[in-house]
Structures are given as C-alpha cells and as structure tokens.
Amino acid sequence: MTLYVIVFIIALIRLPLYKDTPLKYLPIILFITLATEFVGQLLKIGHRDFIFLIYNIYYFLYFSFFFYVFMKVIDVVSFKKCIKIGLAIFWLVFLGDIVFSSILKESFIITYIVGAGILILCIILYYISILQSSLVLVVKNDLLFWISVGLFLFYIGYIPIKIIKTWFYKPDSFFEILLIIQFSLIILMYLFFLTGFLWMKKR
C-alpha cells in the first residue's frame, strides 16, 4: 500500500510531462487501484459481496483503460484492429460474466484472465511497433515503455498464480510461496512504474 501511495503521488507530480498523451488518465487508474485495495482490505472480513462487486468493476475499468492507451499509441493499422477486436472480446466476456455469474457473489475470473491475456498481446504489439519506429532510440525516456514492462512481467507471472489460486487452492506452504511471488510481482511492477515516472521526458 505504501508503494501504491508513493507511485500515485509521483504520477501526480509528473503529470505535466504526459498530460497531452493517452496516459493522462493514469493517475485516476492508480488512485482507483489504491482505493480498491484499501476498501478490499477493510471489507475482507464479512461483506464479501461488496468485495466481489468492487473488484469486478475494477477489472473492467483497469483493462479497458490500458486497451485504450495502446490503441491510441500504436500507429500500425493492423495492430489497432487487433486491439479493437481484443477490446470487444473483453467486453463480451465481461457481459457474459454479468449474465451467467453473480457480480455480487463471484469473482469474474474469466474476465480477468481474458483481460490479462489481451493486455499481454497489446504490449507485444506495442514492442513490435517500437522496433519499427524511431521511438526505439529514446525508449528509455518514454513513460509507456516502463509501464508496459511492469505490466508485462506482472501478468506473465501472475496469470498462472491466479489460475492455481482460483481452482486448485489448498492451505499449505506451496500456496504461501505463491503469495510471496505475487507480492514480489506487484512490487516489481510498481518499481518499473516508478522508474518510468522518474526517467520520462516530455514528448
């Protein structure tokens, strides 16, 4: 939570450098993440219905935002179409979860996995587009590059953990190790975010 707060504050301070880019709404997403985690901790004991509702809505907003960012930043027309298709699929899966599951009583795990998978695809397309442009020469000063690295490493590592925790959970030492890995991935992701905010230059 401390790292969440630090990154959120730095994001606000550095906002003038990226306020004219699609990432200008990133502080809002970081704040929503912070608020979601904080409220989730408060409601962990009892009020489980509200936890599922909050996180399910959060998944929808979080992934939709990053799909929008990559769709705006990538110039390759075919890549944009792929992301639009991915966004449509994600929204359909979310709608399917609403229809066939309870948004109050169940975690939308399929929505989460599909969203994470599509986000990884978006990041790969972004990397390919960078290699095909002059941005590759100044990529270390590009905020989105560092954000995408953090997201990519987190979701590549966390998707298997999410699947195991959801369908194969057992209260043993193995799952305690998975929890440690999960926290490590979160810290790693936010450290990359922080690096991006500190190294970025106005484009």
PDB file of C-alpha atoms in Angstrom:
ATOM      1  CA  MET A   1       0.000   0.000   0.000  1.00  0.00           C
ATOM      2  CA  THR A   2       2.888   2.371   0.753  1.00  0.00           C
ATOM      3  CA  LEU A   3       4.340   1.765  -2.693  1.00  0.00           C
ATOM      4  CA  TYR A   4       0.908   2.387  -4.245  1.00  0.00           C
ATOM      5  CA  VAL A   5       0.731   5.758  -2.491  1.00  0.00           C
ATOM      6  CA  ILE A   6       4.291   6.752  -3.475  1.00  0.00           C
ATOM      7  CA  VAL A   7       3.757   5.926  -7.141  1.00  0.00           C
ATOM      8  CA  PHE A   8       0.392   7.732  -7.158  1.00  0.00           C
ATOM      9  CA  ILE A   9       1.944  10.898  -5.704  1.00  0.00           C
ATOM     10  CA  ILE A  10       4.859  10.813  -8.168  1.00  0.00           C
ATOM     11  CA  ALA A  11       2.363  10.271 -11.002  1.00  0.00           C
ATOM     12  CA  LEU A  12       0.535  13.455  -9.969  1.00  0.00           C
ATOM     13  CA  ILE A  13       3.757  15.450  -9.651  1.00  0.00           C
ATOM     14  CA  ARG A  14       4.966  14.360 -13.100  1.00  0.00           C
ATOM     15  CA  LEU A  15       1.552  14.752 -14.761  1.00  0.00           C
ATOM     16  CA  PRO A  16       2.530  17.949 -16.676  1.00  0.00           C
ATOM     17  CA  LEU A  17       5.042  15.854 -18.641  1.00  0.00           C
ATOM     18  CA  TYR A  18       2.435  13.433 -20.003  1.00  0.00           C
ATOM     19  CA  LYS A  19      -0.874  15.312 -19.701  1.00  0.00           C
ATOM     20  CA  ASP A  20      -1.099  15.543 -23.503  1.00  0.00           C
ATOM     21  CA  THR A  21      -0.777  11.775 -24.019  1.00  0.00           C
ATOM     22  CA  PRO A  22      -3.294   8.913 -23.637  1.00  0.00           C
ATOM     23  CA  LEU A  23      -1.655   8.171 -20.270  1.00  0.00           C
ATOM     24  CA  LYS A  24      -3.042  11.410 -18.822  1.00  0.00           C
ATOM     25  CA  TYR A  25      -5.737   9.387 -17.026  1.00  0.00           C
ATOM     26  CA  LEU A  26      -3.192   7.035 -15.429  1.00  0.00           C
ATOM     27  CA  PRO A  27      -3.261   8.819 -12.031  1.00  0.00           C
ATOM     28  CA  ILE A  28      -7.005   8.135 -11.904  1.00  0.00           C
ATOM     29  CA  ILE A  29      -6.403   4.421 -12.529  1.00  0.00           C
ATOM     30  CA  LEU A  30      -3.639   4.376  -9.901  1.00  0.00           C
ATOM     31  CA  PHE A  31      -5.983   6.067  -7.418  1.00  0.00           C
ATOM     32  CA  ILE A  32      -8.785   3.622  -8.208  1.00  0.00           C
ATOM     33  CA  THR A  33      -6.316   0.759  -7.676  1.00  0.00           C
ATOM     34  CA  LEU A  34      -5.237   2.233  -4.348  1.00  0.00           C
ATOM     35  CA  ALA A  35      -8.830   2.803  -3.244  1.00  0.00           C
ATOM     36  CA  THR A  36      -9.921  -0.671  -4.374  1.00  0.00           C
ATOM     37  CA  GLU A  37      -7.138  -2.376  -2.433  1.00  0.00           C
ATOM     38  CA  PHE A  38      -7.786  -0.238   0.638  1.00  0.00           C
ATOM     39  CA  VAL A  39     -11.530  -0.879   0.649  1.00  0.00           C
ATOM     40  CA  GLY A  40     -10.899  -4.552  -0.144  1.00  0.00           C
ATOM     41  CA  GLN A  41      -8.779  -4.855   2.997  1.00  0.00           C
ATOM     42  CA  LEU A  42     -11.469  -3.191   5.104  1.00  0.00           C
ATOM     43  CA  LEU A  43     -14.201  -5.487   3.790  1.00  0.00           C
ATOM     44  CA  LYS A  44     -12.151  -8.696   3.797  1.00  0.00           C
ATOM     45  CA  ILE A  45     -13.903  -9.974   6.921  1.00  0.00           C
ATOM     46  CA  GLY A  46     -17.644 -10.096   6.225  1.00  0.00           C
ATOM     47  CA  HIS A  47     -19.241  -8.053   3.443  1.00  0.00           C
ATOM     48  CA  ARG A  48     -17.773 -10.454   0.863  1.00  0.00           C
ATOM     49  CA  ASP A  49     -20.444  -9.485  -1.663  1.00  0.00           C
ATOM     50  CA  PHE A  50     -19.176  -5.920  -1.800  1.00  0.00           C
ATOM     51  CA  ILE A  51     -15.593  -7.132  -2.350  1.00  0.00           C
ATOM     52  CA  PHE A  52     -16.603  -9.102  -5.448  1.00  0.00           C
ATOM     53  CA  LEU A  53     -18.627  -6.164  -6.794  1.00  0.00           C
ATOM     54  CA  ILE A  54     -15.768  -3.696  -6.292  1.00  0.00           C
ATOM     55  CA  TYR A  55     -13.097  -5.905  -7.850  1.00  0.00           C
ATOM     56  CA  ASN A  56     -15.238  -6.997 -10.799  1.00  0.00           C
ATOM     57  CA  ILE A  57     -15.950  -3.393 -11.742  1.00  0.00           C
ATOM     58  CA  TYR A  58     -12.287  -2.549 -11.146  1.00  0.00           C
ATOM     59  CA  TYR A  59     -11.134  -5.261 -13.588  1.00  0.00           C
ATOM     60  CA  PHE A  60     -13.387  -3.799 -16.277  1.00  0.00           C
ATOM     61  CA  LEU A  61     -12.122  -0.230 -15.820  1.00  0.00           C
ATOM     62  CA  TYR A  62      -8.456  -1.197 -15.441  1.00  0.00           C
ATOM     63  CA  PHE A  63      -8.111  -3.374 -18.524  1.00  0.00           C
ATOM     64  CA  SER A  64     -10.331  -1.146 -20.676  1.00  0.00           C
ATOM     65  CA  PHE A  65      -8.100   1.826 -19.864  1.00  0.00           C
ATOM     66  CA  PHE A  66      -4.900   0.129 -20.962  1.00  0.00           C
ATOM     67  CA  PHE A  67      -6.507  -1.251 -24.119  1.00  0.00           C
ATOM     68  CA  TYR A  68      -7.495   2.341 -24.933  1.00  0.00           C
ATOM     69  CA  VAL A  69      -3.946   3.592 -24.277  1.00  0.00           C
ATOM     70  CA  PHE A  70      -2.266   1.052 -26.544  1.00  0.00           C
ATOM     71  CA  MET A  71      -4.887   1.531 -29.248  1.00  0.00           C
ATOM     72  CA  LYS A  72      -4.160   5.277 -29.229  1.00  0.00           C
ATOM     73  CA  VAL A  73      -0.370   4.998 -29.096  1.00  0.00           C
ATOM     74  CA  ILE A  74       0.191   2.297 -31.716  1.00  0.00           C
ATOM     75  CA  ASP A  75       0.179   3.630 -35.282  1.00  0.00           C
ATOM     76  CA  VAL A  76       0.140   0.325 -37.179  1.00  0.00           C
ATOM     77  CA  VAL A  77      -3.398  -0.024 -38.559  1.00  0.00           C
ATOM     78  CA  SER A  78      -3.487  -3.829 -38.374  1.00  0.00           C
ATOM     79  CA  PHE A  79      -2.325  -3.713 -34.755  1.00  0.00           C
ATOM     80  CA  LYS A  80      -5.042  -1.189 -33.901  1.00  0.00           C
ATOM     81  CA  LYS A  81      -7.643  -3.530 -35.387  1.00  0.00           C
ATOM     82  CA  CYS A  82      -6.323  -6.415 -33.297  1.00  0.00           C
ATOM     83  CA  ILE A  83      -6.623  -4.330 -30.136  1.00  0.00           C
ATOM     84  CA  LYS A  84     -10.153  -3.215 -31.046  1.00  0.00           C
ATOM     85  CA  ILE A  85     -11.128  -6.862 -31.548  1.00  0.00           C
ATOM     86  CA  GLY A  86      -9.493  -7.724 -28.232  1.00  0.00           C
ATOM     87  CA  LEU A  87     -11.396  -4.917 -26.510  1.00  0.00           C
ATOM     88  CA  ALA A  88     -14.676  -6.153 -27.999  1.00  0.00           C
ATOM     89  CA  ILE A  89     -13.938  -9.713 -26.860  1.00  0.00           C
ATOM     90  CA  PHE A  90     -13.113  -8.489 -23.354  1.00  0.00           C
ATOM     91  CA  TRP A  91     -16.351  -6.522 -23.110  1.00  0.00           C
ATOM     92  CA  LEU A  92     -18.349  -9.522 -24.370  1.00  0.00           C
ATOM     93  CA  VAL A  93     -16.705 -11.801 -21.800  1.00  0.00           C
ATOM     94  CA  PHE A  94     -17.449  -9.269 -19.059  1.00  0.00           C
ATOM     95  CA  LEU A  95     -21.069  -9.067 -20.222  1.00  0.00           C
ATOM     96  CA  GLY A  96     -21.217 -12.872 -20.254  1.00  0.00           C
ATOM     97  CA  ASP A  97     -19.948 -12.978 -16.674  1.00  0.00           C
ATOM     98  CA  ILE A  98     -22.642 -10.493 -15.651  1.00  0.00           C
ATOM     99  CA  VAL A  99     -25.338 -12.621 -17.313  1.00  0.00           C
ATOM    100  CA  PHE A 100     -24.172 -16.071 -16.207  1.00  0.00           C
ATOM    101  CA  SER A 101     -22.474 -15.236 -12.894  1.00  0.00           C
ATOM    102  CA  SER A 102     -23.292 -13.086  -9.901  1.00  0.00           C
ATOM    103  CA  ILE A 103     -21.335  -9.836  -9.869  1.00  0.00           C
ATOM    104  CA  LEU A 104     -22.008  -9.700  -6.116  1.00  0.00           C
ATOM    105  CA  LYS A 105     -21.090 -13.253  -5.157  1.00  0.00           C
ATOM    106  CA  GLU A 106     -18.407 -14.403  -7.630  1.00  0.00           C
ATOM    107  CA  SER A 107     -15.078 -13.125  -8.840  1.00  0.00           C
ATOM    108  CA  PHE A 108     -15.063 -12.661 -12.618  1.00  0.00           C
ATOM    109  CA  ILE A 109     -12.005 -14.868 -13.063  1.00  0.00           C
ATOM    110  CA  ILE A 110     -12.626 -15.487 -16.782  1.00  0.00           C
ATOM    111  CA  THR A 111     -12.910 -11.746 -17.387  1.00  0.00           C
ATOM    112  CA  TYR A 112      -9.644 -11.254 -15.514  1.00  0.00           C
ATOM    113  CA  ILE A 113      -7.718 -13.942 -17.393  1.00  0.00           C
ATOM    114  CA  VAL A 114      -9.035 -12.834 -20.791  1.00  0.00           C
ATOM    115  CA  GLY A 115      -8.256  -9.189 -19.964  1.00  0.00           C
ATOM    116  CA  ALA A 116      -4.732 -10.030 -18.805  1.00  0.00           C
ATOM    117  CA  GLY A 117      -4.092 -12.179 -21.872  1.00  0.00           C
ATOM    118  CA  ILE A 118      -5.271  -9.459 -24.253  1.00  0.00           C
ATOM    119  CA  LEU A 119      -3.193  -6.878 -22.377  1.00  0.00           C
ATOM    120  CA  ILE A 120      -0.077  -9.022 -22.869  1.00  0.00           C
ATOM    121  CA  LEU A 121      -0.894  -9.166 -26.589  1.00  0.00           C
ATOM    122  CA  CYS A 122      -1.283  -5.359 -26.677  1.00  0.00           C
ATOM    123  CA  ILE A 123       2.133  -4.946 -25.051  1.00  0.00           C
ATOM    124  CA  ILE A 124       3.775  -7.306 -27.542  1.00  0.00           C
ATOM    125  CA  LEU A 125       2.220  -5.360 -30.430  1.00  0.00           C
ATOM    126  CA  TYR A 126       3.476  -2.146 -28.820  1.00  0.00           C
ATOM    127  CA  TYR A 127       7.034  -3.525 -28.630  1.00  0.00           C
ATOM    128  CA  ILE A 128       6.898  -4.561 -32.280  1.00  0.00           C
ATOM    129  CA  SER A 129       5.669  -1.096 -33.272  1.00  0.00           C
ATOM    130  CA  ILE A 130       8.517   0.495 -31.296  1.00  0.00           C
ATOM    131  CA  LEU A 131      11.094  -1.587 -33.151  1.00  0.00           C
ATOM    132  CA  GLN A 132       9.612  -0.368 -36.421  1.00  0.00           C
ATOM    133  CA  SER A 133       9.823   3.327 -35.464  1.00  0.00           C
ATOM    134  CA  SER A 134      12.323   5.963 -34.364  1.00  0.00           C
ATOM    135  CA  LEU A 135      10.966   5.720 -30.806  1.00  0.00           C
ATOM    136  CA  VAL A 136      13.348   2.827 -30.209  1.00  0.00           C
ATOM    137  CA  LEU A 137      16.181   5.392 -29.967  1.00  0.00           C
ATOM    138  CA  VAL A 138      14.623   7.218 -26.995  1.00  0.00           C
ATOM    139  CA  VAL A 139      12.573   4.445 -25.473  1.00  0.00           C
ATOM    140  CA  LYS A 140      14.251   4.685 -22.058  1.00  0.00           C
ATOM    141  CA  ASN A 141      12.661   8.130 -21.596  1.00  0.00           C
ATOM    142  CA  ASP A 142       9.198   7.001 -22.648  1.00  0.00           C
ATOM    143  CA  LEU A 143       6.759   6.505 -19.756  1.00  0.00           C
ATOM    144  CA  LEU A 144       4.607   3.951 -21.556  1.00  0.00           C
ATOM    145  CA  PHE A 145       7.624   1.727 -22.208  1.00  0.00           C
ATOM    146  CA  TRP A 146       8.341   1.368 -18.486  1.00  0.00           C
ATOM    147  CA  ILE A 147       4.645   0.984 -17.669  1.00  0.00           C
ATOM    148  CA  SER A 148       4.361  -1.773 -20.289  1.00  0.00           C
ATOM    149  CA  VAL A 149       7.438  -3.595 -18.968  1.00  0.00           C
ATOM    150  CA  GLY A 150       5.959  -3.607 -15.466  1.00  0.00           C
ATOM    151  CA  LEU A 151       2.580  -4.802 -16.701  1.00  0.00           C
ATOM    152  CA  PHE A 152       4.100  -7.472 -18.936  1.00  0.00           C
ATOM    153  CA  LEU A 153       6.296  -9.000 -16.227  1.00  0.00           C
ATOM    154  CA  PHE A 154       3.463  -8.908 -13.692  1.00  0.00           C
ATOM    155  CA  TYR A 155       0.823 -10.601 -15.828  1.00  0.00           C
ATOM    156  CA  ILE A 156       3.167 -13.176 -17.353  1.00  0.00           C
ATOM    157  CA  GLY A 157       3.979 -14.253 -13.806  1.00  0.00           C
ATOM    158  CA  TYR A 158       0.592 -13.738 -12.189  1.00  0.00           C
ATOM    159  CA  ILE A 159      -1.820 -15.376 -14.645  1.00  0.00           C
ATOM    160  CA  PRO A 160      -0.651 -18.918 -13.671  1.00  0.00           C
ATOM    161  CA  ILE A 161      -0.824 -17.947  -9.990  1.00  0.00           C
ATOM    162  CA  LYS A 162      -4.363 -16.599 -10.437  1.00  0.00           C
ATOM    163  CA  ILE A 163      -5.467 -19.833 -12.091  1.00  0.00           C
ATOM    164  CA  ILE A 164      -3.881 -22.016  -9.396  1.00  0.00           C
ATOM    165  CA  LYS A 165      -5.291 -19.899  -6.545  1.00  0.00           C
ATOM    166  CA  THR A 166      -8.780 -19.962  -8.062  1.00  0.00           C
ATOM    167  CA  TRP A 167      -9.208 -23.611  -8.999  1.00  0.00           C
ATOM    168  CA  PHE A 168      -6.544 -25.529  -7.062  1.00  0.00           C
ATOM    169  CA  TYR A 169      -6.281 -23.717  -3.743  1.00  0.00           C
ATOM    170  CA  LYS A 170      -5.091 -25.625  -0.693  1.00  0.00           C
ATOM    171  CA  PRO A 171      -3.939 -24.001   2.572  1.00  0.00           C
ATOM    172  CA  ASP A 172      -0.368 -25.308   2.500  1.00  0.00           C
ATOM    173  CA  SER A 173       3.185 -23.986   2.217  1.00  0.00           C
ATOM    174  CA  PHE A 174       3.107 -24.116  -1.602  1.00  0.00           C
ATOM    175  CA  PHE A 175       0.357 -21.518  -1.718  1.00  0.00           C
ATOM    176  CA  GLU A 176       2.209 -19.387   0.822  1.00  0.00           C
ATOM    177  CA  ILE A 177       5.117 -19.334  -1.636  1.00  0.00           C
ATOM    178  CA  LEU A 178       2.739 -18.317  -4.429  1.00  0.00           C
ATOM    179  CA  LEU A 179       1.528 -15.443  -2.267  1.00  0.00           C
ATOM    180  CA  ILE A 180       5.111 -14.267  -1.757  1.00  0.00           C
ATOM    181  CA  ILE A 181       5.708 -14.438  -5.514  1.00  0.00           C
ATOM    182  CA  GLN A 182       2.501 -12.483  -6.093  1.00  0.00           C
ATOM    183  CA  PHE A 183       3.580  -9.679  -3.750  1.00  0.00           C
ATOM    184  CA  SER A 184       7.042  -9.676  -5.355  1.00  0.00           C
ATOM    185  CA  LEU A 185       5.495  -9.284  -8.808  1.00  0.00           C
ATOM    186  CA  ILE A 186       3.369  -6.355  -7.595  1.00  0.00           C
ATOM    187  CA  ILE A 187       6.422  -4.639  -6.105  1.00  0.00           C
ATOM    188  CA  LEU A 188       8.414  -5.260  -9.299  1.00  0.00           C
ATOM    189  CA  MET A 189       5.629  -3.821 -11.455  1.00  0.00           C
ATOM    190  CA  TYR A 190       5.335  -0.656  -9.370  1.00  0.00           C
ATOM    191  CA  LEU A 191       9.101  -0.190  -9.312  1.00  0.00           C
ATOM    192  CA  PHE A 192       9.035  -0.170 -13.118  1.00  0.00           C
ATOM    193  CA  PHE A 193       6.170   2.355 -12.963  1.00  0.00           C
ATOM    194  CA  LEU A 194       8.262   4.500 -10.629  1.00  0.00           C
ATOM    195  CA  THR A 195      11.295   4.231 -12.924  1.00  0.00           C
ATOM    196  CA  GLY A 196       9.158   5.411 -15.835  1.00  0.00           C
ATOM    197  CA  PHE A 197       7.902   8.460 -13.956  1.00  0.00           C
ATOM    198  CA  LEU A 198      11.407   9.422 -12.832  1.00  0.00           C
ATOM    199  CA  TRP A 199      13.162   8.865 -16.189  1.00  0.00           C
ATOM    200  CA  MET A 200      10.483  10.147 -18.517  1.00  0.00           C
ATOM    201  CA  LYS A 201      10.852  13.248 -20.659  1.00  0.00           C
ATOM    202  CA  LYS A 202       8.096  15.299 -22.204  1.00  0.00           C
ATOM    203  CA  ARG A 203       7.249  14.204 -25.727  1.00  0.00           C
TER     204      ARG A 203
END
